[in-house]
Amino acid sequence: MNTSKMRHLEELSVNQTFSMFTQSEDLKKIAAHFFESMESVLIRNQIVDALQSYDLGIVTAVFEIFGGYVNRSFGIYTEKDGKQCEYFVRKYKYGITAPEIVFEHLMIDYSKAHGLDIAAGLIRTKDGETFVKKIEGVNGKGTDIYFAVYEFLEGDDLYTWDTPNLNDEEYASAAGVLATFHNAARDFDPQGLERVEPKIMEFLPTLPEKYQELAQKDIDTKFHKYYRSKLDSILKVVESSHIPQDVLEKMPLTPCHNDFHAGNLKYVNSKVVGIFDFDWSKIDHRLFDVTLGMAYCCSSWQDEKDGVLLLDKCAIFLKSYQQKLIELKGLEPLNAVEIEYLPTMIAAANMYLINWDVTAYYAGTDLNEYEYIAYLQHNVRLMNWIEKHKAEILEVAKSILV
């Protein structure tokens, strides 16, 4: 073999290999930093570009607000005529449709006009629109993306959806805000628009097939193993959480926030002074929104109590909700049928959250697996707790009728 015109692949020593490995680690960090920097530049430029459609002056600063998992949120400063202003900018999740955004914005406008004065109001474009559509991509491979600008709400961001550590006054205030929203939006005309996602009792029957398909995925992760181990119990609760149609007909339908948790509220001196994030909203049974709020706000995430529904907090929440509607004299308070089926509906509401845990994990990339295991474990524990304590939940619910 004539090797004179060949490249000799020499063996490297351990030290040489280690040196190259170290350099590759450095390159990996450089690449990650470069990607993060370019992504930041891109999103800032996208926001500045979207703001060209508004008469808000020059964008002087952009800050990303963390906490969400689907949409991306930003606080921005602008300057116009020598005056500095602040706004909230939302870049909507990929895949959302324009009619869904129109539905959300019409509902916000209607609710604010009819009593929900603490909601973040929409800022109009120069053409009077409430959002801007842009194309993300090049060479004919574009994706529709949407931006909206809102008033920046005053108040403090004290909690997140997985740290609902409200005090009793805040629980009462939050429930009163939910009641005020339901009352304000009760006669809203969606003009034929709706979210793609169906109502909760139409949504539940779609879950078993979906859950079973996800369980068949050929992946070897801790989340997947845990999910598969709990699948049978999850499917049983899906089945037992259906409410008959003749019963549902006795439950009021209203616009529902559908994401009413402690992180979507602003606080000052133990009072809720702002509410936002209506992009999950849809028309559904009012009781679903109430119980979803309870599953979010009244369940413990703390150590040995993780997954326990705090019945004393539920009592505060329900009594305040009921009292606010009595005061407003518009939308009827929770009726006897809603009270009777509240334990079943809160099981359905928690199943809605389990669906989010599972869907987000299997659809995601570069996720913190332990974070999502914690989410699913919390909701599975809550599921089991609800099933074992429906009598106590019903007792708390009935106490507000006295």
CSV table of C-alpha atoms in Angstrom, one decimal:
chain,number,residue,atom,x,y,z
A,1,MET,CA,0.0,0.0,0.0
A,2,ASN,CA,1.4,3.3,-1.1
A,3,THR,CA,0.6,5.7,1.8
A,4,SER,CA,2.5,8.7,0.4
A,5,LYS,CA,-0.7,10.3,-0.9
A,6,MET,CA,-2.9,9.3,2.0
A,7,ARG,CA,-3.7,11.1,5.3
A,8,HIS,CA,-2.5,9.3,8.3
A,9,LEU,CA,-5.2,9.2,11.0
A,10,GLU,CA,-2.9,9.3,14.1
A,11,GLU,CA,-3.9,8.1,17.5
A,12,LEU,CA,-4.2,10.9,20.0
A,13,SER,CA,-3.0,10.6,23.6
A,14,VAL,CA,-5.3,11.0,26.5
A,15,ASN,CA,-4.1,14.5,27.2
A,16,GLN,CA,-4.6,15.5,23.6
A,17,THR,CA,-8.1,14.1,23.6
A,18,PHE,CA,-8.9,15.8,26.9
A,19,SER,CA,-7.6,19.1,25.5
A,20,MET,CA,-9.9,18.8,22.4
A,21,PHE,CA,-12.8,17.8,24.6
A,22,THR,CA,-12.3,20.9,26.7
A,23,GLN,CA,-12.2,23.1,23.6
A,24,SER,CA,-15.4,21.5,22.3
A,25,GLU,CA,-17.1,22.4,25.6
A,26,ASP,CA,-16.0,26.0,25.1
A,27,LEU,CA,-17.4,25.9,21.6
A,28,LYS,CA,-20.7,24.5,22.8
A,29,LYS,CA,-21.0,27.4,25.3
A,30,ILE,CA,-20.1,29.9,22.6
A,31,ALA,CA,-22.7,28.5,20.3
A,32,ALA,CA,-25.3,28.5,23.0
A,33,HIS,CA,-24.5,32.1,23.9
A,34,PHE,CA,-24.5,33.1,20.2
A,35,PHE,CA,-27.9,31.5,19.7
A,36,GLU,CA,-29.4,33.2,22.8
A,37,SER,CA,-28.0,36.5,21.7
A,38,MET,CA,-29.3,36.2,18.1
A,39,GLU,CA,-32.7,35.1,19.4
A,40,SER,CA,-32.9,38.1,21.7
A,41,VAL,CA,-32.0,40.4,18.8
A,42,LEU,CA,-34.6,38.8,16.6
A,43,ILE,CA,-37.5,39.1,19.0
A,44,ARG,CA,-36.6,42.7,19.8
A,45,ASN,CA,-36.5,43.5,16.1
A,46,GLN,CA,-39.8,41.7,15.6
A,47,ILE,CA,-41.4,43.8,18.4
A,48,VAL,CA,-40.0,47.1,17.0
A,49,ASP,CA,-41.3,46.1,13.6
A,50,ALA,CA,-44.7,45.3,14.9
A,51,LEU,CA,-44.9,48.6,16.8
A,52,GLN,CA,-44.5,50.4,13.5
A,53,SER,CA,-48.2,49.8,13.1
A,54,TYR,CA,-49.0,51.8,16.2
A,55,ASP,CA,-48.7,55.4,17.0
A,56,LEU,CA,-46.8,54.9,20.2
A,57,GLY,CA,-43.5,56.6,19.4
A,58,ILE,CA,-40.0,55.1,19.4
A,59,VAL,CA,-39.4,51.9,21.3
A,60,THR,CA,-36.6,52.6,23.7
A,61,ALA,CA,-36.4,49.4,25.8
A,62,VAL,CA,-37.7,45.9,25.7
A,63,PHE,CA,-37.8,43.5,28.7
A,64,GLU,CA,-39.0,39.9,28.5
A,65,ILE,CA,-41.5,38.9,31.2
A,66,PHE,CA,-40.9,35.3,32.3
A,67,GLY,CA,-43.5,32.9,33.7
A,68,GLY,CA,-45.5,31.8,30.7
A,69,TYR,CA,-45.1,28.6,28.8
A,70,VAL,CA,-47.0,29.2,25.6
A,71,ASN,CA,-47.1,32.9,24.6
A,72,ARG,CA,-44.2,35.3,25.1
A,73,SER,CA,-44.7,38.5,27.1
A,74,PHE,CA,-42.7,41.7,27.2
A,75,GLY,CA,-42.8,45.0,28.9
A,76,ILE,CA,-41.6,47.9,26.7
A,77,TYR,CA,-40.9,51.6,27.1
A,78,THR,CA,-41.6,54.0,24.3
A,79,GLU,CA,-41.0,57.7,23.9
A,80,LYS,CA,-43.3,60.1,22.1
A,81,ASP,CA,-43.3,63.8,22.2
A,82,GLY,CA,-40.8,63.8,25.0
A,83,LYS,CA,-43.0,61.5,27.2
A,84,GLN,CA,-42.1,58.0,28.3
A,85,CYS,CA,-44.8,55.4,28.3
A,86,GLU,CA,-44.9,51.7,29.2
A,87,TYR,CA,-46.9,48.9,27.5
A,88,PHE,CA,-47.4,45.2,27.7
A,89,VAL,CA,-46.6,43.3,24.4
A,90,ARG,CA,-47.7,39.8,23.6
A,91,LYS,CA,-46.2,37.5,21.0
A,92,TYR,CA,-48.9,34.9,20.6
A,93,LYS,CA,-48.1,31.1,20.5
A,94,TYR,CA,-47.4,29.5,17.2
A,95,GLY,CA,-50.5,28.0,15.6
A,96,ILE,CA,-53.1,30.4,17.1
A,97,THR,CA,-55.6,31.6,14.5
A,98,ALA,CA,-56.7,35.2,13.8
A,99,PRO,CA,-60.4,34.4,14.7
A,100,GLU,CA,-59.3,33.1,18.1
A,101,ILE,CA,-57.5,36.4,18.8
A,102,VAL,CA,-60.5,38.4,17.5
A,103,PHE,CA,-62.7,36.5,19.9
A,104,GLU,CA,-60.4,37.2,22.8
A,105,HIS,CA,-60.1,40.9,22.1
A,106,LEU,CA,-63.8,41.4,21.5
A,107,MET,CA,-64.5,39.7,24.9
A,108,ILE,CA,-61.9,41.9,26.7
A,109,ASP,CA,-63.4,45.1,25.2
A,110,TYR,CA,-66.9,43.9,26.1
A,111,SER,CA,-65.9,42.9,29.7
A,112,LYS,CA,-64.1,46.2,30.3
A,113,ALA,CA,-67.1,48.2,29.1
A,114,HIS,CA,-69.5,46.2,31.4
A,115,GLY,CA,-67.7,46.3,34.7
A,116,LEU,CA,-64.3,44.6,34.5
A,117,ASP,CA,-62.3,47.8,34.8
A,118,ILE,CA,-59.1,46.1,36.1
A,119,ALA,CA,-58.4,44.1,32.9
A,120,ALA,CA,-55.5,45.2,30.7
A,121,GLY,CA,-57.0,47.2,27.9
A,122,LEU,CA,-56.0,46.8,24.3
A,123,ILE,CA,-54.1,49.4,22.4
A,124,ARG,CA,-55.3,50.0,18.8
A,125,THR,CA,-53.1,50.3,15.8
A,126,LYS,CA,-53.1,53.3,13.5
A,127,ASP,CA,-55.8,51.4,11.5
A,128,GLY,CA,-57.9,50.7,14.5
A,129,GLU,CA,-57.0,47.0,14.8
A,130,THR,CA,-56.2,45.2,18.0
A,131,PHE,CA,-53.3,43.0,16.8
A,132,VAL,CA,-50.7,42.8,14.1
A,133,LYS,CA,-49.9,39.9,11.8
A,134,LYS,CA,-46.4,39.3,10.6
A,135,ILE,CA,-44.5,36.6,8.8
A,136,GLU,CA,-41.7,34.8,10.4
A,137,GLY,CA,-39.4,33.0,8.0
A,138,VAL,CA,-37.6,33.4,4.6
A,139,ASN,CA,-37.5,32.0,1.1
A,140,GLY,CA,-41.2,31.2,1.1
A,141,LYS,CA,-41.2,29.2,4.3
A,142,GLY,CA,-43.0,31.7,6.5
A,143,THR,CA,-45.1,31.2,9.6
A,144,ASP,CA,-47.9,33.6,10.6
A,145,ILE,CA,-47.1,35.3,13.9
A,146,TYR,CA,-49.3,37.7,15.9
A,147,PHE,CA,-48.5,40.6,18.3
A,148,ALA,CA,-50.8,42.6,20.5
A,149,VAL,CA,-50.2,45.6,22.7
A,150,TYR,CA,-52.0,46.2,26.0
A,151,GLU,CA,-52.0,48.7,28.8
A,152,PHE,CA,-49.3,47.9,31.3
A,153,LEU,CA,-51.1,47.1,34.6
A,154,GLU,CA,-50.0,48.5,37.8
A,155,GLY,CA,-49.5,46.3,40.8
A,156,ASP,CA,-47.1,43.5,41.9
A,157,ASP,CA,-46.5,40.1,40.4
A,158,LEU,CA,-46.4,38.1,43.6
A,159,TYR,CA,-47.2,34.6,42.6
A,160,THR,CA,-47.0,32.1,39.7
A,161,TRP,CA,-49.4,29.3,38.8
A,162,ASP,CA,-47.3,26.8,40.8
A,163,THR,CA,-46.7,29.1,43.8
A,164,PRO,CA,-50.3,30.1,44.7
A,165,ASN,CA,-49.4,31.2,48.2
A,166,LEU,CA,-52.1,33.8,48.6
A,167,ASN,CA,-53.3,35.1,51.9
A,168,ASP,CA,-57.0,34.9,52.8
A,169,GLU,CA,-57.7,38.5,51.7
A,170,GLU,CA,-56.1,37.8,48.3
A,171,TYR,CA,-58.1,34.6,47.9
A,172,ALA,CA,-61.3,36.5,48.6
A,173,SER,CA,-60.3,39.3,46.3
A,174,ALA,CA,-59.3,36.9,43.5
A,175,ALA,CA,-62.6,35.1,43.6
A,176,GLY,CA,-64.4,38.4,43.6
A,177,VAL,CA,-62.6,39.4,40.4
A,178,LEU,CA,-63.5,36.1,38.7
A,179,ALA,CA,-67.2,36.8,39.6
A,180,THR,CA,-66.9,40.3,38.3
A,181,PHE,CA,-65.6,39.0,35.0
A,182,HIS,CA,-68.3,36.4,34.6
A,183,ASN,CA,-70.9,39.0,35.4
A,184,ALA,CA,-69.4,41.6,33.1
A,185,ALA,CA,-69.1,39.2,30.2
A,186,ARG,CA,-72.3,37.2,30.7
A,187,ASP,CA,-74.2,38.7,27.7
A,188,PHE,CA,-71.2,38.9,25.4
A,189,ASP,CA,-72.0,38.0,21.8
A,190,PRO,CA,-69.1,36.1,20.2
A,191,GLN,CA,-70.4,36.8,16.7
A,192,GLY,CA,-69.9,33.2,15.6
A,193,LEU,CA,-66.3,33.2,16.8
A,194,GLU,CA,-64.9,30.6,19.2
A,195,ARG,CA,-61.7,28.9,20.3
A,196,VAL,CA,-60.7,25.8,18.4
A,197,GLU,CA,-60.7,23.9,21.7
A,198,PRO,CA,-64.2,22.5,22.6
A,199,LYS,CA,-66.1,22.9,25.9
A,200,ILE,CA,-64.8,20.8,28.7
A,201,MET,CA,-67.5,18.1,28.5
A,202,GLU,CA,-66.9,17.8,24.8
A,203,PHE,CA,-63.2,17.8,25.4
A,204,LEU,CA,-63.0,15.0,27.9
A,205,PRO,CA,-64.2,12.2,25.5
A,206,THR,CA,-61.3,13.1,23.2
A,207,LEU,CA,-58.7,12.3,25.9
A,208,PRO,CA,-58.6,8.5,26.3
A,209,GLU,CA,-57.5,7.8,22.7
A,210,LYS,CA,-55.0,10.7,22.8
A,211,TYR,CA,-53.6,9.5,26.2
A,212,GLN,CA,-53.2,5.9,25.1
A,213,GLU,CA,-51.4,7.0,21.9
A,214,LEU,CA,-48.9,9.1,23.9
A,215,ALA,CA,-48.3,6.1,26.2
A,216,GLN,CA,-47.3,4.0,23.2
A,217,LYS,CA,-44.4,6.3,22.3
A,218,ASP,CA,-41.1,4.5,22.2
A,219,ILE,CA,-39.1,6.7,24.5
A,220,ASP,CA,-37.2,6.0,27.7
A,221,THR,CA,-37.6,8.9,30.1
A,222,LYS,CA,-38.6,9.3,33.7
A,223,PHE,CA,-41.6,11.3,32.7
A,224,HIS,CA,-42.8,8.7,30.3
A,225,LYS,CA,-42.4,5.9,32.8
A,226,TYR,CA,-44.3,7.8,35.4
A,227,TYR,CA,-47.0,8.8,33.0
A,228,ARG,CA,-47.5,5.2,31.9
A,229,SER,CA,-47.6,4.0,35.5
A,230,LYS,CA,-50.5,6.4,36.2
A,231,LEU,CA,-52.4,6.0,32.9
A,232,ASP,CA,-55.0,3.6,34.1
A,233,SER,CA,-56.0,5.7,37.1
A,234,ILE,CA,-56.1,8.8,34.8
A,235,LEU,CA,-58.4,7.1,32.3
A,236,LYS,CA,-60.8,6.0,35.1
A,237,VAL,CA,-61.1,9.6,36.3
A,238,VAL,CA,-61.7,10.8,32.8
A,239,GLU,CA,-64.6,8.4,32.6
A,240,SER,CA,-66.1,9.3,35.9
A,241,SER,CA,-65.9,13.0,35.4
A,242,HIS,CA,-68.6,13.2,32.7
A,243,ILE,CA,-71.7,15.2,33.6
A,244,PRO,CA,-75.0,14.3,31.8
A,245,GLN,CA,-76.3,16.7,29.2
A,246,ASP,CA,-79.6,17.3,31.0
A,247,VAL,CA,-77.7,18.4,34.0
A,248,LEU,CA,-75.3,20.6,32.0
A,249,GLU,CA,-78.4,22.4,30.6
A,250,LYS,CA,-79.0,23.7,34.1
A,251,MET,CA,-75.5,25.2,34.4
A,252,PRO,CA,-75.0,28.8,33.0
A,253,LEU,CA,-72.7,29.2,30.0
A,254,THR,CA,-70.5,32.3,30.2
A,255,PRO,CA,-67.2,33.5,28.7
A,256,CYS,CA,-64.6,31.8,30.8
A,257,HIS,CA,-61.0,33.0,31.5
A,258,ASN,CA,-59.8,29.4,31.3
A,259,ASP,CA,-56.4,30.2,32.8
A,260,PHE,CA,-57.4,31.9,36.1
A,261,HIS,CA,-54.4,31.4,38.4
A,262,ALA,CA,-52.5,33.5,40.8
A,263,GLY,CA,-49.8,34.4,38.3
A,264,ASN,CA,-52.3,36.1,36.0
A,265,LEU,CA,-53.3,38.6,38.6
A,266,LYS,CA,-51.7,41.8,40.0
A,267,TYR,CA,-51.8,42.7,43.7
A,268,VAL,CA,-51.6,45.7,45.9
A,269,ASN,CA,-52.1,45.5,49.7
A,270,SER,CA,-53.7,42.1,49.6
A,271,LYS,CA,-56.1,43.1,46.9
A,272,VAL,CA,-56.2,42.0,43.3
A,273,VAL,CA,-55.9,45.1,41.1
A,274,GLY,CA,-55.3,43.7,37.7
A,275,ILE,CA,-56.2,40.6,35.5
A,276,PHE,CA,-54.7,39.6,32.2
A,277,ASP,CA,-53.9,36.6,29.9
A,278,PHE,CA,-57.3,36.0,28.3
A,279,ASP,CA,-55.9,34.2,25.3
A,280,TRP,CA,-57.2,30.8,26.6
A,281,SER,CA,-60.7,32.2,27.0
A,282,LYS,CA,-63.8,30.4,25.5
A,283,ILE,CA,-67.5,30.0,26.1
A,284,ASP,CA,-68.0,27.2,28.6
A,285,HIS,CA,-70.0,26.3,31.7
A,286,ARG,CA,-69.3,28.9,34.3
A,287,LEU,CA,-68.7,26.2,36.9
A,288,PHE,CA,-65.7,24.9,34.9
A,289,ASP,CA,-64.0,28.3,35.2
A,290,VAL,CA,-64.7,28.4,39.0
A,291,THR,CA,-63.4,24.9,39.6
A,292,LEU,CA,-60.4,25.4,37.4
A,293,GLY,CA,-59.6,28.5,39.4
A,294,MET,CA,-59.9,26.4,42.6
A,295,ALA,CA,-57.7,23.7,41.2
A,296,TYR,CA,-55.1,26.3,40.3
A,297,CYS,CA,-55.3,28.6,43.4
A,298,CYS,CA,-56.4,26.3,46.2
A,299,SER,CA,-54.2,23.3,45.8
A,300,SER,CA,-51.0,23.0,47.8
A,301,TRP,CA,-47.6,22.6,46.1
A,302,GLN,CA,-45.7,22.4,49.4
A,303,ASP,CA,-43.7,19.2,50.2
A,304,GLU,CA,-45.8,16.6,51.9
A,305,LYS,CA,-49.0,18.6,51.2
A,306,ASP,CA,-48.4,18.7,47.4
A,307,GLY,CA,-51.6,17.8,45.6
A,308,VAL,CA,-53.9,18.5,48.6
A,309,LEU,CA,-56.9,20.7,47.9
A,310,LEU,CA,-57.0,23.2,50.7
A,311,LEU,CA,-60.6,23.2,51.7
A,312,ASP,CA,-60.4,26.2,54.0
A,313,LYS,CA,-59.1,28.2,51.0
A,314,CYS,CA,-61.8,26.7,48.8
A,315,ALA,CA,-64.4,27.9,51.3
A,316,ILE,CA,-63.1,31.5,51.2
A,317,PHE,CA,-62.9,31.4,47.4
A,318,LEU,CA,-66.5,30.1,46.9
A,319,LYS,CA,-68.1,32.3,49.5
A,320,SER,CA,-66.4,35.4,48.0
A,321,TYR,CA,-67.4,34.4,44.5
A,322,GLN,CA,-71.0,33.9,45.6
A,323,GLN,CA,-71.2,37.1,47.6
A,324,LYS,CA,-69.8,39.2,44.8
A,325,LEU,CA,-72.5,38.0,42.4
A,326,ILE,CA,-75.2,38.6,45.0
A,327,GLU,CA,-73.9,42.2,45.3
A,328,LEU,CA,-73.8,42.7,41.5
A,329,LYS,CA,-77.4,41.5,41.0
A,330,GLY,CA,-76.7,40.3,37.4
A,331,LEU,CA,-75.4,36.8,36.7
A,332,GLU,CA,-77.0,34.4,39.1
A,333,PRO,CA,-74.8,33.0,41.9
A,334,LEU,CA,-73.8,29.3,41.8
A,335,ASN,CA,-77.1,27.4,41.8
A,336,ALA,CA,-78.0,24.1,43.5
A,337,VAL,CA,-77.2,22.0,40.5
A,338,GLU,CA,-73.7,23.6,40.1
A,339,ILE,CA,-73.1,23.0,43.8
A,340,GLU,CA,-74.1,19.4,43.6
A,341,TYR,CA,-71.8,18.7,40.7
A,342,LEU,CA,-68.9,20.9,41.9
A,343,PRO,CA,-66.8,17.9,43.0
A,344,THR,CA,-67.2,16.2,39.6
A,345,MET,CA,-66.4,19.4,37.7
A,346,ILE,CA,-63.3,20.1,39.7
A,347,ALA,CA,-62.1,16.6,38.8
A,348,ALA,CA,-62.7,17.5,35.2
A,349,ALA,CA,-60.9,20.8,35.6
A,350,ASN,CA,-57.9,19.1,37.1
A,351,MET,CA,-58.0,16.6,34.2
A,352,TYR,CA,-57.8,19.6,31.9
A,353,LEU,CA,-54.5,20.5,33.7
A,354,ILE,CA,-53.2,17.0,33.4
A,355,ASN,CA,-53.8,17.3,29.7
A,356,TRP,CA,-51.7,20.4,29.6
A,357,ASP,CA,-48.9,18.7,31.5
A,358,VAL,CA,-48.8,15.7,29.2
A,359,THR,CA,-49.3,17.6,25.9
A,360,ALA,CA,-46.7,20.2,26.7
A,361,TYR,CA,-44.1,17.6,27.6
A,362,TYR,CA,-44.5,15.4,24.5
A,363,ALA,CA,-44.7,18.3,22.2
A,364,GLY,CA,-41.8,20.2,23.7
A,365,THR,CA,-38.1,20.3,23.0
A,366,ASP,CA,-35.2,21.0,25.4
A,367,LEU,CA,-37.5,20.7,28.3
A,368,ASN,CA,-36.5,20.4,31.9
A,369,GLU,CA,-37.9,16.9,32.5
A,370,TYR,CA,-37.9,17.1,36.2
A,371,GLU,CA,-40.0,20.3,36.0
A,372,TYR,CA,-42.6,18.5,34.0
A,373,ILE,CA,-42.6,15.5,36.2
A,374,ALA,CA,-43.3,17.8,39.1
A,375,TYR,CA,-46.2,19.3,37.3
A,376,LEU,CA,-47.7,15.9,36.4
A,377,GLN,CA,-47.1,14.5,39.8
A,378,HIS,CA,-48.8,17.5,41.4
A,379,ASN,CA,-51.9,17.1,39.3
A,380,VAL,CA,-52.0,13.3,39.6
A,381,ARG,CA,-51.8,13.7,43.4
A,382,LEU,CA,-54.6,16.3,43.2
A,383,MET,CA,-56.6,13.9,41.1
A,384,ASN,CA,-56.3,11.2,43.7
A,385,TRP,CA,-57.1,13.6,46.5
A,386,ILE,CA,-60.2,14.8,44.8
A,387,GLU,CA,-61.5,11.3,44.2
A,388,LYS,CA,-61.0,10.4,47.9
A,389,HIS,CA,-62.5,13.5,49.3
A,390,LYS,CA,-65.5,14.4,47.1
A,391,ALA,CA,-67.9,14.3,50.1
A,392,GLU,CA,-65.8,16.9,51.9
A,393,ILE,CA,-65.6,19.0,48.8
A,394,LEU,CA,-69.4,18.8,48.4
A,395,GLU,CA,-69.8,19.8,52.1
A,396,VAL,CA,-67.7,22.9,51.5
A,397,ALA,CA,-69.7,23.8,48.4
A,398,LYS,CA,-73.0,23.4,50.1
A,399,SER,CA,-71.9,25.6,52.9
A,400,ILE,CA,-72.2,28.7,50.6
A,401,LEU,CA,-75.9,28.1,50.1
A,402,VAL,CA,-76.6,28.6,53.8
